[in-house]
Amino acid sequence: LHPEFIEHKYVGVNATIAKRVHPTFSVHIVPSGRLASKQPNFTNQPATIRGMYVARPNHTLVYIDWDAGEMRLGAFMSGDQTFIKDFAAWDARTGPKIHVVNMCGIFNLPLVEGIADKHPAMYRAAKVFAYSCAYGAGPATVYEQVRAEMPDMSFPDFLKVYEQYKKFRKRLFEYMKEVVRRGTQNQHLDSTILGRRVYFFEKVFGEDSPEASAMQNMPFQSGLADVVELANFRIIDRVVKPMQKDLKPGEVLQQLAQIHDYILF
């Protein structure tokens, strides 16, 4: 393993003997149903660190990752027909990526071919907008994250594009307000598919409060956890088990982890 692992205490052992990484997974810690892990935090690794994990000799790591899973859930849960059509066009390869559509809607750009290549910082900022808002972040938090991609943007300018995004995905933001209202009234929310229940006993003090953010976040995280959990069983039954029957002596096919919307074999 790279010495940086030791320097940042990702692995608390000597680099000369660190051969494999064995995180500890916590199944019932995160209320939304997602897995959590520690030593190291395997569910939240920077891209530069993820590239340091390699398969052992004569083995290959294979992963399945959802394409904009939370955004897809937002489109369907909110019933935003325009949002749904944007995904349908992208899946049929008759339209651009959803983050390109969002970028043009947020920054009032023409939706033409190659627009993301001309404005890479805006493209990355649009992804920050979409996911931060889906996770219940308020304007101040989203601004700090957007500034990492667009450091010259002032807060007043940010608020203009933030309001533009709220208009562009109006139905999505209306849905998130409805979620907070329902969670406050019932003191709980149920996930979209499996009905995983999360309780909220605190009184909500405005839509930017931590409690409201947690409520807005819950349908996305729990909903995607439901989707991936069910899909994971199907992948095992329909793909892995049939392939295991055809393995040659000494060959092994097994699942290593399911992390959020990421399934690793």
CSV table of C-alpha atoms in Angstrom, one decimal:
chain,number,residue,atom,x,y,z
A,1,LEU,CA,0.0,0.0,0.0
A,2,HIS,CA,1.1,3.6,-0.7
A,3,PRO,CA,2.8,5.3,2.3
A,4,GLU,CA,0.1,7.9,2.2
A,5,PHE,CA,-2.2,5.3,3.8
A,6,ILE,CA,0.1,5.2,6.8
A,7,GLU,CA,0.6,9.0,6.9
A,8,HIS,CA,-3.2,9.6,7.0
A,9,LYS,CA,-3.9,6.6,9.2
A,10,TYR,CA,-6.1,4.9,6.7
A,11,VAL,CA,-4.4,1.7,7.9
A,12,GLY,CA,-2.8,1.7,11.3
A,13,VAL,CA,0.0,-0.8,10.6
A,14,ASN,CA,3.5,-0.8,9.1
A,15,ALA,CA,3.5,-0.4,5.3
A,16,THR,CA,5.7,-3.4,4.9
A,17,ILE,CA,3.1,-5.8,6.3
A,18,ALA,CA,-0.1,-4.1,5.1
A,19,LYS,CA,-1.3,-6.4,2.4
A,20,ARG,CA,-5.1,-6.3,2.6
A,21,VAL,CA,-7.7,-3.8,3.9
A,22,HIS,CA,-10.5,-5.1,6.1
A,23,PRO,CA,-12.9,-2.4,7.1
A,24,THR,CA,-15.5,-3.0,9.8
A,25,PHE,CA,-19.1,-2.6,8.5
A,26,SER,CA,-21.9,-1.4,10.7
A,27,VAL,CA,-25.3,-2.6,9.4
A,28,HIS,CA,-27.7,-0.9,11.8
A,29,ILE,CA,-26.0,2.5,12.5
A,30,VAL,CA,-27.3,4.7,9.6
A,31,PRO,CA,-31.1,5.2,9.9
A,32,SER,CA,-31.5,5.4,6.2
A,33,GLY,CA,-30.4,1.8,5.8
A,34,ARG,CA,-27.0,2.5,4.2
A,35,LEU,CA,-24.0,0.7,5.4
A,36,ALA,CA,-21.4,2.5,7.4
A,37,SER,CA,-17.7,1.4,7.9
A,38,LYS,CA,-14.6,2.4,9.7
A,39,GLN,CA,-10.9,1.6,9.9
A,40,PRO,CA,-10.9,2.7,7.1
A,41,ASN,CA,-14.1,4.4,6.1
A,42,PHE,CA,-14.6,2.3,3.0
A,43,THR,CA,-17.9,4.0,2.0
A,44,ASN,CA,-16.3,7.5,1.6
A,45,GLN,CA,-13.0,7.2,-0.1
A,46,PRO,CA,-11.5,10.0,-2.2
A,47,ALA,CA,-10.9,9.1,-5.9
A,48,THR,CA,-7.2,9.3,-5.4
A,49,ILE,CA,-7.4,6.7,-2.6
A,50,ARG,CA,-9.8,4.4,-4.4
A,51,GLY,CA,-7.3,3.9,-7.2
A,52,MET,CA,-4.8,2.4,-4.7
A,53,TYR,CA,-7.0,-0.6,-4.1
A,54,VAL,CA,-6.0,-3.4,-6.4
A,55,ALA,CA,-7.0,-7.0,-6.9
A,56,ARG,CA,-4.7,-9.8,-5.8
A,57,PRO,CA,-2.7,-11.6,-8.5
A,58,ASN,CA,-4.7,-13.3,-11.2
A,59,HIS,CA,-7.9,-11.6,-9.9
A,60,THR,CA,-10.0,-8.8,-11.3
A,61,LEU,CA,-12.2,-6.3,-9.4
A,62,VAL,CA,-15.6,-5.8,-11.1
A,63,TYR,CA,-18.1,-3.2,-10.0
A,64,ILE,CA,-21.6,-2.1,-10.8
A,65,ASP,CA,-22.5,1.5,-10.2
A,66,TRP,CA,-25.8,3.3,-10.6
A,67,ASP,CA,-26.0,6.3,-12.9
A,68,ALA,CA,-27.3,9.3,-11.0
A,69,GLY,CA,-29.4,7.0,-8.7
A,70,GLU,CA,-30.5,9.7,-6.3
A,71,MET,CA,-31.4,12.1,-9.2
A,72,ARG,CA,-33.5,9.3,-10.8
A,73,LEU,CA,-35.4,8.8,-7.5
A,74,GLY,CA,-35.9,12.5,-7.2
A,75,ALA,CA,-37.5,12.6,-10.6
A,76,PHE,CA,-39.9,9.7,-10.0
A,77,MET,CA,-40.7,10.5,-6.4
A,78,SER,CA,-41.6,14.1,-7.2
A,79,GLY,CA,-43.5,13.1,-10.3
A,80,ASP,CA,-41.6,15.8,-12.3
A,81,GLN,CA,-42.5,14.7,-15.9
A,82,THR,CA,-39.8,17.0,-17.5
A,83,PHE,CA,-37.2,15.5,-15.1
A,84,ILE,CA,-38.4,11.9,-16.1
A,85,LYS,CA,-38.3,12.7,-19.8
A,86,ASP,CA,-34.7,14.1,-19.4
A,87,PHE,CA,-33.6,10.7,-18.0
A,88,ALA,CA,-35.5,8.8,-20.6
A,89,ALA,CA,-33.7,10.8,-23.4
A,90,TRP,CA,-30.3,10.2,-21.8
A,91,ASP,CA,-31.0,6.4,-21.3
A,92,ALA,CA,-32.1,6.2,-25.0
A,93,ARG,CA,-29.0,8.2,-25.9
A,94,THR,CA,-31.2,10.8,-27.7
A,95,GLY,CA,-30.4,13.5,-25.2
A,96,PRO,CA,-27.5,14.7,-23.0
A,97,LYS,CA,-26.5,13.6,-19.5
A,98,ILE,CA,-28.8,14.8,-16.7
A,99,HIS,CA,-26.0,16.9,-15.2
A,100,VAL,CA,-25.6,18.7,-18.5
A,101,VAL,CA,-29.3,19.4,-18.6
A,102,ASN,CA,-29.1,20.7,-15.0
A,103,MET,CA,-26.0,22.8,-15.8
A,104,CYS,CA,-27.8,24.6,-18.6
A,105,GLY,CA,-30.9,25.1,-16.5
A,106,ILE,CA,-28.9,26.5,-13.5
A,107,PHE,CA,-26.6,28.8,-15.4
A,108,ASN,CA,-29.0,29.7,-18.2
A,109,LEU,CA,-26.8,28.2,-20.9
A,110,PRO,CA,-27.9,26.9,-24.4
A,111,LEU,CA,-28.3,23.1,-24.3
A,112,VAL,CA,-26.0,22.3,-27.2
A,113,GLU,CA,-23.5,19.6,-27.9
A,114,GLY,CA,-20.1,20.1,-26.2
A,115,ILE,CA,-21.4,22.7,-23.8
A,116,ALA,CA,-20.0,20.8,-20.8
A,117,ASP,CA,-16.6,20.7,-22.3
A,118,LYS,CA,-16.7,24.5,-22.7
A,119,HIS,CA,-17.7,25.0,-19.1
A,120,PRO,CA,-16.1,22.2,-17.0
A,121,ALA,CA,-16.3,24.1,-13.7
A,122,MET,CA,-20.0,24.8,-14.2
A,123,TYR,CA,-20.6,21.2,-15.1
A,124,ARG,CA,-19.0,20.1,-11.8
A,125,ALA,CA,-20.8,22.8,-9.9
A,126,ALA,CA,-24.1,21.6,-11.4
A,127,LYS,CA,-23.5,18.1,-9.9
A,128,VAL,CA,-22.7,19.7,-6.6
A,129,PHE,CA,-26.0,21.6,-6.8
A,130,ALA,CA,-28.0,18.5,-7.6
A,131,TYR,CA,-26.6,16.2,-5.0
A,132,SER,CA,-26.3,18.8,-2.2
A,133,CYS,CA,-29.9,19.9,-2.6
A,134,ALA,CA,-31.1,16.2,-2.8
A,135,TYR,CA,-29.2,15.6,0.5
A,136,GLY,CA,-31.1,18.4,2.2
A,137,ALA,CA,-28.2,21.0,2.3
A,138,GLY,CA,-29.2,24.6,2.7
A,139,PRO,CA,-28.0,27.5,0.5
A,140,ALA,CA,-25.0,28.3,2.7
A,141,THR,CA,-23.7,24.7,2.6
A,142,VAL,CA,-24.3,24.4,-1.1
A,143,TYR,CA,-22.4,27.7,-1.7
A,144,GLU,CA,-19.4,26.5,0.1
A,145,GLN,CA,-19.3,23.3,-1.9
A,146,VAL,CA,-19.9,25.1,-5.2
A,147,ARG,CA,-17.0,27.5,-4.4
A,148,ALA,CA,-14.6,24.5,-4.6
A,149,GLU,CA,-15.4,24.4,-8.3
A,150,MET,CA,-16.1,28.2,-8.9
A,151,PRO,CA,-14.0,30.0,-6.3
A,152,ASP,CA,-14.7,33.5,-7.8
A,153,MET,CA,-18.4,33.2,-7.4
A,154,SER,CA,-19.8,35.7,-4.8
A,155,PHE,CA,-22.7,34.7,-2.5
A,156,PRO,CA,-25.2,37.1,-4.1
A,157,ASP,CA,-24.3,35.6,-7.5
A,158,PHE,CA,-24.7,32.2,-6.1
A,159,LEU,CA,-28.1,33.0,-4.7
A,160,LYS,CA,-29.3,34.0,-8.2
A,161,VAL,CA,-28.3,30.7,-9.7
A,162,TYR,CA,-29.6,28.8,-6.7
A,163,GLU,CA,-33.0,30.4,-7.2
A,164,GLN,CA,-32.7,29.6,-10.9
A,165,TYR,CA,-32.2,25.9,-10.0
A,166,LYS,CA,-35.3,26.0,-7.7
A,167,LYS,CA,-37.3,27.3,-10.6
A,168,PHE,CA,-35.8,24.9,-13.1
A,169,ARG,CA,-36.6,21.9,-10.8
A,170,LYS,CA,-39.7,23.5,-9.2
A,171,ARG,CA,-41.6,20.2,-8.7
A,172,LEU,CA,-38.6,18.6,-7.0
A,173,PHE,CA,-38.3,21.4,-4.5
A,174,GLU,CA,-42.0,21.3,-3.9
A,175,TYR,CA,-41.7,17.6,-3.2
A,176,MET,CA,-39.0,18.1,-0.7
A,177,LYS,CA,-41.1,20.7,1.1
A,178,GLU,CA,-43.9,18.2,1.2
A,179,VAL,CA,-41.5,15.6,2.7
A,180,VAL,CA,-40.6,18.0,5.5
A,181,ARG,CA,-44.3,18.8,6.2
A,182,ARG,CA,-45.2,15.1,6.3
A,183,GLY,CA,-42.2,14.2,8.5
A,184,THR,CA,-43.0,17.0,10.9
A,185,GLN,CA,-46.7,16.1,11.1
A,186,ASN,CA,-46.2,12.4,11.5
A,187,GLN,CA,-42.8,12.5,13.2
A,188,HIS,CA,-41.6,9.8,10.9
A,189,LEU,CA,-40.9,9.0,7.2
A,190,ASP,CA,-41.0,5.7,5.3
A,191,SER,CA,-38.7,4.8,2.5
A,192,THR,CA,-40.2,4.6,-1.0
A,193,ILE,CA,-40.0,0.9,-1.7
A,194,LEU,CA,-39.3,-1.2,1.4
A,195,GLY,CA,-41.1,1.1,3.8
A,196,ARG,CA,-38.0,1.5,6.1
A,197,ARG,CA,-39.2,3.9,8.8
A,198,VAL,CA,-37.1,6.7,10.3
A,199,TYR,CA,-38.4,8.7,13.2
A,200,PHE,CA,-38.1,12.5,13.8
A,201,PHE,CA,-38.9,13.7,17.3
A,202,GLU,CA,-37.4,17.2,17.1
A,203,LYS,CA,-39.5,20.2,16.3
A,204,VAL,CA,-38.5,21.7,12.9
A,205,PHE,CA,-37.4,25.3,12.9
A,206,GLY,CA,-37.5,26.2,9.2
A,207,GLU,CA,-36.6,24.5,6.0
A,208,ASP,CA,-32.9,25.0,6.5
A,209,SER,CA,-32.7,23.4,10.0
A,210,PRO,CA,-30.7,20.2,10.5
A,211,GLU,CA,-34.0,18.3,11.2
A,212,ALA,CA,-35.5,19.5,7.9
A,213,SER,CA,-32.3,18.6,6.0
A,214,ALA,CA,-32.4,15.1,7.5
A,215,MET,CA,-36.0,14.7,6.4
A,216,GLN,CA,-35.2,15.9,2.9
A,217,ASN,CA,-32.2,13.5,2.7
A,218,MET,CA,-34.1,10.5,4.0
A,219,PRO,CA,-36.2,9.6,0.8
A,220,PHE,CA,-33.1,9.8,-1.4
A,221,GLN,CA,-30.7,7.8,0.8
A,222,SER,CA,-33.3,5.2,2.0
A,223,GLY,CA,-34.9,5.0,-1.4
A,224,LEU,CA,-31.7,4.2,-3.1
A,225,ALA,CA,-30.7,1.8,-0.4
A,226,ASP,CA,-34.0,0.0,-1.1
A,227,VAL,CA,-33.4,-0.1,-4.8
A,228,VAL,CA,-29.8,-1.4,-4.5
A,229,GLU,CA,-30.7,-3.9,-1.8
A,230,LEU,CA,-33.4,-5.5,-4.1
A,231,ALA,CA,-31.2,-5.3,-7.2
A,232,ASN,CA,-28.3,-6.9,-5.4
A,233,PHE,CA,-30.4,-10.0,-4.6
A,234,ARG,CA,-31.4,-10.2,-8.3
A,235,ILE,CA,-27.8,-9.9,-9.5
A,236,ILE,CA,-26.7,-12.7,-7.2
A,237,ASP,CA,-29.6,-15.0,-8.3
A,238,ARG,CA,-29.5,-14.1,-12.1
A,239,VAL,CA,-25.8,-13.5,-12.7
A,240,VAL,CA,-23.5,-14.7,-10.0
A,241,LYS,CA,-25.0,-18.1,-9.1
A,242,PRO,CA,-25.3,-19.3,-12.8
A,243,MET,CA,-21.7,-18.2,-13.4
A,244,GLN,CA,-20.5,-20.0,-10.3
A,245,LYS,CA,-21.8,-23.3,-11.8
A,246,ASP,CA,-19.5,-22.9,-14.8
A,247,LEU,CA,-16.3,-22.0,-12.8
A,248,LYS,CA,-13.2,-24.1,-13.4
A,249,PRO,CA,-11.3,-25.7,-10.5
A,250,GLY,CA,-9.6,-23.0,-8.5
A,251,GLU,CA,-11.7,-20.2,-9.9
A,252,VAL,CA,-13.7,-18.0,-7.5
A,253,LEU,CA,-16.5,-15.5,-8.1
A,254,GLN,CA,-17.8,-13.7,-5.0
A,255,GLN,CA,-19.2,-10.5,-3.9
A,256,LEU,CA,-16.9,-8.3,-1.8
A,257,ALA,CA,-19.1,-5.4,-0.8
A,258,GLN,CA,-22.2,-3.4,-1.5
A,259,ILE,CA,-21.6,0.3,-0.7
A,260,HIS,CA,-24.5,2.7,-1.3
A,261,ASP,CA,-25.1,2.3,-5.0
A,262,TYR,CA,-21.8,0.5,-5.7
A,263,ILE,CA,-21.7,-3.3,-5.9
A,264,LEU,CA,-18.2,-4.8,-5.9
A,265,PHE,CA,-17.2,-8.4,-7.0
